[in-house]
CSV table of C-alpha atoms in Angstrom, one decimal:
chain,number,residue,atom,x,y,z
A,1,MET,CA,44.0,76.2,24.5
A,2,ALA,CA,41.2,78.5,23.8
A,3,ALA,CA,43.5,81.5,25.9
A,4,LEU,CA,46.3,80.7,23.6
A,5,LEU,CA,44.0,81.4,20.6
A,6,LEU,CA,42.7,84.3,21.8
A,7,PHE,CA,46.6,85.5,22.7
A,8,CYS,CA,47.4,84.8,19.6
A,9,LEU,CA,45.4,86.4,17.4
A,10,GLY,CA,45.7,89.8,20.1
A,11,SER,CA,49.5,89.6,19.1
A,12,LEU,CA,47.9,89.3,15.2
A,13,PHE,CA,45.7,92.6,16.2
A,14,TYR,CA,48.6,94.7,18.0
A,15,GLN,CA,51.6,94.1,15.5
A,16,LEU,CA,49.0,94.9,13.1
A,17,ASN,CA,48.9,98.1,14.7
A,18,GLY,CA,51.7,99.7,14.8
A,19,GLY,CA,54.0,96.4,16.2
A,20,PRO,CA,56.8,97.7,18.2
A,21,PRO,CA,59.1,100.5,18.2
A,22,HIS,CA,61.1,101.1,14.4
A,23,PHE,CA,64.7,101.3,17.1
A,24,LEU,CA,63.6,98.0,17.9
A,25,LEU,CA,63.7,96.7,14.7
A,26,ASP,CA,66.8,98.5,13.8
A,27,LEU,CA,68.7,97.5,17.1
A,28,ARG,CA,67.4,93.5,15.7
A,29,HIS,CA,69.1,93.7,12.5
A,30,TYR,CA,71.9,95.3,14.1
A,31,LEU,CA,72.3,92.2,16.4
A,32,GLY,CA,71.2,89.8,13.5
A,33,ASN,CA,70.1,86.3,13.5
A,34,SER,CA,73.2,84.6,15.6
A,35,THR,CA,72.8,81.9,18.7
A,36,TYR,CA,74.4,80.7,21.5
A,37,LEU,CA,76.3,78.3,18.8
A,38,ASP,CA,77.3,80.8,17.0
A,39,ASP,CA,78.4,84.0,19.0
A,40,HIS,CA,81.5,84.4,19.6
A,41,GLY,CA,82.3,88.2,20.6
A,42,PRO,CA,81.0,92.2,19.9
A,43,PRO,CA,79.5,92.4,16.5
A,44,PRO,CA,81.5,95.7,14.4
A,45,GLN,CA,81.4,99.1,15.6
A,46,LYS,CA,78.6,100.8,14.9
A,47,VAL,CA,76.3,103.4,15.0
A,48,LEU,CA,73.0,102.7,16.4
A,49,PRO,CA,69.2,104.9,16.4
A,50,PHE,CA,69.4,107.2,19.1
A,51,PRO,CA,65.9,106.6,20.8
A,52,SER,CA,64.4,109.9,22.4
A,53,GLN,CA,61.3,108.3,23.8
A,54,VAL,CA,62.3,106.0,26.9
A,55,VAL,CA,60.5,104.8,29.7
A,56,TYR,CA,62.0,102.7,32.4
A,57,ASN,CA,58.4,101.4,34.4
A,58,ARG,CA,60.2,100.4,37.4
A,59,VAL,CA,59.2,96.9,39.1
A,60,GLY,CA,59.3,98.2,43.2
A,61,LYS,CA,62.3,96.3,45.2
A,62,CYS,CA,64.3,95.5,42.0
A,63,GLY,CA,67.3,98.1,42.6
A,64,SER,CA,65.0,101.0,40.9
A,65,ARG,CA,66.9,103.6,44.2
A,66,THR,CA,70.2,102.7,42.6
A,67,VAL,CA,69.0,103.4,39.0
A,68,VAL,CA,67.2,106.9,39.4
A,69,LEU,CA,70.2,107.8,40.9
A,70,LEU,CA,72.5,107.7,37.9
A,71,LEU,CA,69.9,109.1,36.4
A,72,ARG,CA,69.8,111.7,38.3
A,73,ILE,CA,72.8,112.4,37.5
A,74,LEU,CA,73.1,111.4,34.1
A,75,SER,CA,70.3,114.1,33.0
A,76,GLU,CA,73.2,116.7,34.3
A,77,LYS,CA,75.3,115.5,32.3
A,78,HIS,CA,73.9,114.5,29.9
A,79,GLY,CA,71.5,116.8,29.7
A,80,PHE,CA,68.6,114.8,28.9
A,81,ASN,CA,65.0,115.1,30.1
A,82,LEU,CA,64.4,113.1,33.2
A,83,VAL,CA,60.6,112.8,33.4
A,84,THR,CA,59.0,112.3,36.9
A,85,SER,CA,56.3,111.8,38.0
A,86,ASP,CA,53.9,113.9,40.7
A,87,ILE,CA,51.5,110.4,41.4
A,88,HIS,CA,53.8,106.9,43.3
A,89,ASN,CA,51.4,105.1,44.5
A,90,LYS,CA,48.8,103.7,41.1
A,91,THR,CA,50.8,101.7,39.1
A,92,ARG,CA,47.1,100.3,37.8
A,93,LEU,CA,45.2,102.8,35.5
A,94,THR,CA,41.9,103.3,33.7
A,95,LYS,CA,41.0,104.1,30.3
A,96,ASN,CA,40.9,107.7,31.2
A,97,GLU,CA,44.2,107.5,33.2
A,98,GLN,CA,45.9,105.5,30.5
A,99,MET,CA,45.1,108.2,28.2
A,100,GLU,CA,45.8,110.9,30.7
A,101,LEU,CA,49.9,109.7,31.1
A,102,ILE,CA,50.6,108.5,27.8
A,103,LYS,CA,49.6,112.6,26.9
A,104,ASN,CA,51.8,114.1,29.2
A,105,ILE,CA,53.9,111.5,28.4
A,106,SER,CA,53.9,112.0,25.0
A,107,THR,CA,54.5,115.4,25.5
A,108,ALA,CA,57.5,115.4,27.2
A,109,GLU,CA,60.9,117.7,25.6
A,110,GLN,CA,62.4,115.5,23.8
A,111,PRO,CA,65.4,113.4,24.1
A,112,TYR,CA,63.6,112.6,27.6
A,113,LEU,CA,63.8,109.5,29.9
A,114,PHE,CA,60.3,108.6,31.4
A,115,THR,CA,60.3,106.8,35.1
A,116,ARG,CA,57.9,105.8,37.1
A,117,HIS,CA,56.2,102.2,39.6
A,118,VAL,CA,53.4,101.7,37.0
A,119,HIS,CA,52.3,98.6,34.4
A,120,PHE,CA,53.1,98.7,31.0
A,121,LEU,CA,51.8,101.0,28.9
A,122,ASN,CA,50.4,100.4,25.2
A,123,PHE,CA,50.8,104.3,23.9
A,124,SER,CA,50.5,103.0,19.9
A,125,ARG,CA,46.9,101.9,21.5
A,126,PHE,CA,46.3,105.5,21.7
A,127,GLY,CA,47.7,106.4,18.7
A,128,GLY,CA,51.1,107.7,20.5
A,129,ASP,CA,54.2,107.0,19.4
A,130,GLN,CA,55.7,103.8,21.1
A,131,PRO,CA,58.8,104.9,23.1
A,132,VAL,CA,61.4,102.3,23.8
A,133,TYR,CA,61.3,100.4,27.2
A,134,ILE,CA,64.0,99.9,30.1
A,135,ASN,CA,63.4,97.9,33.5
A,136,ILE,CA,65.2,95.3,35.8
A,137,ILE,CA,63.7,92.4,37.9
A,138,ARG,CA,65.1,90.0,40.6
A,139,ASP,CA,64.2,86.8,41.7
A,140,PRO,CA,60.7,86.5,43.1
A,141,VAL,CA,61.5,85.5,46.7
A,142,ASN,CA,64.4,87.8,47.6
A,143,ARG,CA,62.3,91.0,46.1
A,144,PHE,CA,58.9,89.6,47.7
A,145,LEU,CA,61.7,89.0,51.0
A,146,SER,CA,63.0,92.0,51.2
A,147,ASN,CA,60.0,93.8,50.6
A,148,TYR,CA,58.3,91.8,53.3
A,149,PHE,CA,61.1,93.6,55.8
A,150,PHE,CA,61.1,96.9,54.4
A,151,ARG,CA,57.8,97.3,54.4
A,152,ARG,CA,58.4,96.3,58.5
A,153,PHE,CA,61.7,97.8,59.4
A,154,GLY,CA,63.2,100.1,57.0
A,155,ASP,CA,66.5,101.0,56.1
A,156,TRP,CA,69.7,102.6,57.3
A,157,ARG,CA,69.3,105.7,56.9
A,158,GLY,CA,66.5,105.9,60.4
A,159,GLU,CA,66.2,103.7,63.1
A,160,GLN,CA,62.5,105.2,62.6
A,161,ASN,CA,62.3,105.3,59.0
A,162,HIS,CA,59.4,102.2,59.3
A,163,MET,CA,57.2,104.0,61.7
A,164,ILE,CA,56.8,107.2,58.8
A,165,ARG,CA,56.5,104.8,55.9
A,166,THR,CA,53.9,102.5,57.7
A,167,PRO,CA,52.1,104.4,60.9
A,168,SER,CA,48.9,102.8,60.7
A,169,MET,CA,50.2,99.1,61.4
A,170,ARG,CA,49.9,97.4,64.1
A,171,GLN,CA,52.4,95.8,65.9
A,172,GLU,CA,51.4,92.2,65.5
A,173,GLU,CA,51.1,92.9,61.8
A,174,ARG,CA,55.1,94.7,62.1
A,175,TYR,CA,56.2,91.8,64.0
A,176,LEU,CA,54.5,89.0,61.9
A,177,ASP,CA,56.9,85.9,61.5
A,178,ILE,CA,57.5,85.4,58.1
A,179,ASN,CA,56.9,82.0,58.0
A,180,VAL,CA,53.4,82.0,59.7
A,181,CYS,CA,52.7,85.1,57.5
A,182,ILE,CA,53.7,81.8,54.6
A,183,LEU,CA,52.2,78.6,56.2
A,184,GLU,CA,49.0,79.7,57.9
A,185,ASN,CA,48.1,81.8,53.9
A,186,TYR,CA,48.2,85.6,55.1
A,187,PRO,CA,47.0,87.9,52.1
A,188,GLU,CA,50.4,89.5,52.2
A,189,CYS,CA,51.7,86.0,51.5
A,190,SER,CA,49.8,84.6,49.1
A,191,ASN,CA,48.2,85.3,46.1
A,192,PRO,CA,47.6,87.4,44.1
A,193,ARG,CA,49.8,89.4,46.4
A,194,LEU,CA,52.6,87.7,45.3
A,195,PHE,CA,51.7,88.5,41.3
A,196,TYR,CA,53.5,91.3,40.8
A,197,ILE,CA,56.6,91.4,39.0
A,198,ILE,CA,54.9,90.3,35.4
A,199,PRO,CA,51.6,92.5,35.8
A,200,TYR,CA,54.4,95.3,34.9
A,201,PHE,CA,54.8,93.8,31.2
A,202,CYS,CA,51.4,92.3,30.6
A,203,GLY,CA,49.7,95.4,31.5
A,204,GLN,CA,46.7,97.2,31.4
A,205,HIS,CA,44.5,94.4,30.9
A,206,PRO,CA,42.2,93.6,34.0
A,207,ARG,CA,43.8,90.0,33.3
A,208,CYS,CA,47.2,90.6,33.4
A,209,ARG,CA,46.5,90.4,37.3
A,210,GLU,CA,45.3,87.5,37.6
A,211,PRO,CA,48.1,84.1,37.7
A,212,GLY,CA,48.3,82.3,34.6
A,213,GLU,CA,49.6,81.2,31.2
A,214,TRP,CA,48.0,84.4,30.0
A,215,ALA,CA,48.5,87.2,31.9
A,216,LEU,CA,52.9,85.2,31.8
A,217,GLU,CA,52.8,84.9,27.9
A,218,ARG,CA,51.3,88.5,27.2
A,219,ALA,CA,54.4,89.9,28.9
A,220,LYS,CA,56.5,87.2,26.9
A,221,LEU,CA,55.2,89.5,24.3
A,222,ASN,CA,56.0,92.9,25.6
A,223,VAL,CA,59.5,92.0,26.6
A,224,ASN,CA,60.1,90.3,22.7
A,225,GLU,CA,57.8,93.6,21.3
A,226,ASN,CA,58.6,96.6,23.8
A,227,PHE,CA,61.3,96.1,25.7
A,228,LEU,CA,65.5,97.3,24.6
A,229,LEU,CA,66.4,95.6,27.7
A,230,VAL,CA,65.5,93.3,30.5
A,231,GLY,CA,67.8,93.4,32.6
A,232,ILE,CA,68.6,91.6,35.7
A,233,LEU,CA,70.0,92.5,39.4
A,234,GLU,CA,71.9,90.5,40.3
A,235,GLU,CA,73.8,90.8,37.2
A,236,LEU,CA,74.0,94.7,37.8
A,237,GLU,CA,77.2,96.3,36.7
A,238,ASP,CA,76.5,94.4,32.7
A,239,VAL,CA,73.4,96.1,32.7
A,240,LEU,CA,74.8,99.4,33.0
A,241,LEU,CA,77.5,97.9,30.3
A,242,LEU,CA,74.8,97.0,28.1
A,243,LEU,CA,72.1,100.1,28.8
A,244,GLU,CA,76.3,102.3,27.6
A,245,ARG,CA,75.9,100.4,24.9
A,246,PHE,CA,72.6,100.4,24.2
A,247,LEU,CA,71.3,104.0,24.9
A,248,PRO,CA,74.5,106.1,25.8
A,249,HIS,CA,73.4,109.6,25.3
A,250,TYR,CA,71.5,108.5,28.2
A,251,PHE,CA,73.8,106.0,30.1
A,252,LYS,CA,77.7,107.0,29.1
A,253,ASP,CA,79.9,106.6,31.6
A,254,VAL,CA,76.7,105.4,33.9
A,255,LEU,CA,79.0,102.8,35.4
A,256,SER,CA,81.9,104.0,36.6
A,257,ILE,CA,79.2,106.3,38.4
A,258,TYR,CA,77.6,103.2,39.3
A,259,LYS,CA,81.5,102.0,40.4
A,260,ASN,CA,82.5,105.3,42.5
A,261,PRO,CA,82.8,105.3,46.4
A,262,GLU,CA,80.9,107.9,46.2
A,263,HIS,CA,78.0,107.1,44.7
A,264,ARG,CA,78.1,103.9,47.0
A,265,LYS,CA,77.4,105.2,49.9
A,266,LEU,CA,74.2,106.7,49.3
A,267,GLY,CA,73.4,103.8,47.7
A,268,ASN,CA,73.6,102.1,51.2
A,269,LEU,CA,71.5,103.7,53.3
A,270,THR,CA,68.4,102.3,51.7
A,271,VAL,CA,69.9,98.5,52.6
A,272,THR,CA,66.8,96.6,54.0
A,273,VAL,CA,67.1,95.8,57.8
A,274,LYS,CA,66.2,92.7,60.1
A,275,LYS,CA,65.8,90.5,57.3
A,276,THR,CA,65.7,86.8,58.0
A,277,VAL,CA,65.8,83.7,56.3
A,278,PRO,CA,62.1,81.5,55.9
A,279,SER,CA,62.2,78.1,56.5
A,280,PRO,CA,62.7,75.7,53.4
A,281,GLU,CA,59.1,74.2,53.6
A,282,ALA,CA,57.9,78.1,53.5
A,283,ILE,CA,60.7,78.8,50.8
A,284,GLN,CA,59.3,76.2,49.1
A,285,ILE,CA,55.9,77.0,49.7
A,286,LEU,CA,56.6,80.4,48.3
A,287,TYR,CA,57.9,79.0,45.0
A,288,GLN,CA,55.3,76.7,43.9
A,289,ARG,CA,52.4,80.4,44.7
A,290,MET,CA,55.1,82.0,42.4
A,291,ARG,CA,55.2,79.5,39.7
A,292,TYR,CA,54.3,81.7,36.6
A,293,GLU,CA,56.7,84.8,38.5
A,294,TYR,CA,59.8,82.5,38.0
A,295,GLU,CA,59.1,81.1,34.5
A,296,PHE,CA,59.0,85.1,33.7
A,297,TYR,CA,62.2,85.3,35.6
A,298,TYR,CA,64.0,82.4,34.3
A,299,TYR,CA,62.5,83.4,30.5
A,300,VAL,CA,63.9,87.0,31.4
A,301,LYS,CA,67.2,85.9,32.5
A,302,GLU,CA,67.6,83.5,29.3
A,303,GLN,CA,67.3,86.1,27.1
A,304,PHE,CA,69.4,88.8,29.2
A,305,HIS,CA,72.2,86.1,29.1
A,306,LEU,CA,72.0,85.2,25.3
A,307,LEU,CA,72.4,89.5,24.6
A,308,LYS,CA,75.3,89.4,26.7
A,309,ARG,CA,77.0,86.9,24.8
A,310,LYS,CA,76.4,88.9,21.6
A,311,PHE,CA,78.2,91.5,23.1
A,312,GLY,CA,81.3,89.3,24.4
A,313,LEU,CA,79.9,89.4,28.0
A,314,LYS,CA,80.5,86.3,30.0
A,315,SER,CA,78.0,84.3,32.1
A,316,HIS,CA,77.9,82.2,34.0
A,317,ILE,CA,75.5,79.9,34.0
A,318,ARG,CA,74.9,76.6,36.0
A,319,LYS,CA,72.6,73.6,35.4
A,320,PRO,CA,69.1,73.9,36.2
A,321,ARG,CA,68.4,73.4,39.9
A,322,PRO,CA,65.5,71.7,41.5
A,323,ARG,CA,64.5,74.7,43.1
A,324,PRO,CA,65.5,78.9,42.4
A,325,GLU,CA,68.9,79.5,44.0
A,326,PHE,CA,67.9,82.1,46.9
A,327,PHE,CA,69.5,84.8,48.5
A,328,ILE,CA,71.5,85.6,45.7
A,329,PRO,CA,74.0,88.6,47.1
A,330,SER,CA,73.3,91.4,44.7
A,331,PRO,CA,75.8,94.2,43.5
A,332,LEU,CA,74.2,96.5,45.3
A,333,GLU,CA,70.9,96.0,47.8
A,334,THR,CA,68.5,99.1,46.9
A,335,GLU,CA,64.9,98.9,47.8
A,336,GLU,CA,60.6,99.7,47.1
A,337,PRO,CA,58.3,99.8,49.6
A,338,ILE,CA,54.3,97.6,48.0
A,339,ASP,CA,53.1,99.0,44.8
A,340,ASP,CA,50.4,100.3,46.7
A,341,GLU,CA,53.2,103.1,49.0
A,342,GLU,CA,56.0,103.3,46.3
A,343,GLU,CA,57.7,106.4,48.3
A,344,ASP,CA,58.4,109.5,45.9
A,345,ASP,CA,61.5,109.6,44.7
A,346,GLU,CA,62.2,112.9,45.5
A,347,LYS,CA,61.6,112.7,49.1
A,348,TRP,CA,63.2,110.1,49.2
A,349,LEU,CA,66.2,112.6,47.6
A,350,GLU,CA,65.4,115.1,50.3
A,351,ASP,CA,65.8,112.3,52.8
A,352,ILE,CA,69.0,111.1,51.7
A,353,TYR,CA,70.4,115.1,52.0
A,354,LYS,CA,69.0,115.9,54.9
A,355,SER,CA,71.4,112.5,56.3
A,356,GLY,CA,75.0,114.3,55.2
A,357,GLY,CA,74.1,113.0,51.2
A,358,LYS,CA,74.6,116.1,49.5
A,359,GLU,CA,78.0,116.6,50.5
A,360,ILE,CA,78.1,112.9,48.8
A,361,LEU,CA,76.6,113.5,46.3
A,362,LEU,CA,78.7,117.0,45.3
A,363,SER,CA,81.2,115.0,46.2
A,364,ALA,CA,80.3,112.5,43.1
A,365,PHE,CA,79.6,114.8,40.6
A,366,HIS,CA,83.5,116.7,41.3
A,367,THR,CA,85.0,113.5,40.4
A,368,LEU,CA,83.3,113.2,37.5
A,369,GLY,CA,83.7,115.8,36.6
A,370,MET,CA,80.8,117.5,36.3
A,371,ASP,CA,80.0,121.2,37.2
A,372,THR,CA,77.4,121.4,40.1
A,373,SER,CA,77.5,126.1,39.6
A,374,SER,CA,73.9,125.7,38.9
A,375,GLY,CA,72.9,124.6,42.8
């Protein structure tokens, strides 16, 4: 009760110190107060305001490789400033690091879209204009399993990819059975390592890394107050549709690019290999250890489905299950390593080019009628 009281006071303090970005307030006015029961189609055609500051603080192993590649194509097509970071392995920042990063982002040429694996940053706390946030999450156990096997065995970009990524990993660790890791409570398969998604939305406060109600509720508040859209990877095409509707200056034509066969060839290079299914007992233990992650995941999923209905997109909502349905096939599996070993996106694109992806990417540009003469 005391924690919830402190959380509510913190929420009030936040609102008195700037609150959500004006664009999100305009969007809520645009959408109105319709619900599942009284919303039966797309809203009337209106022109949404154009946000010129967007942050995609991408969650690892939740489709961000796909989205980053799309953003590189879209930035060339639409002329916005895609800003990345030279730091790829730090999601938790000191106060001085937060101030420095916020300063660097805020001084970027607008319109910009900044992307990095980093926990939520409160720009208004340091006197900056709060940008619009977007993100994508996925089923927590699926995300964990993709990370577990990717760190050990890499993806289809090359048989030795994993050896380059984790050269110091001992052989007994690399071939550690996933069931042993879970059932014998190895650190990699236990908290706080399993408490991964929520901190991206909770923020930089030390308590955001502690599994519990405080971090969960703060993450929900930030989703409501600062995120234009938090999508579900299992419904990626609908995520892209909504991004195109909300942010057309950034995402116009994104779905046609995503569905382009040439683009799919690039995405297929990053599918994790050698994934195996844990035993039902091990999965149940994971579910128990990740109960806060699942409460957050289902909260976001419900909000996402509500948003889809407001725009006339149908959701296939099933009755609640006693435990989550694991191993839902996603439209395009894309993989990122754990947060202390995030991959440099520029390096990843270089690897794609070396493996013959440059011709594929250029073909995708030409198919979409884009000029590639500049290099």
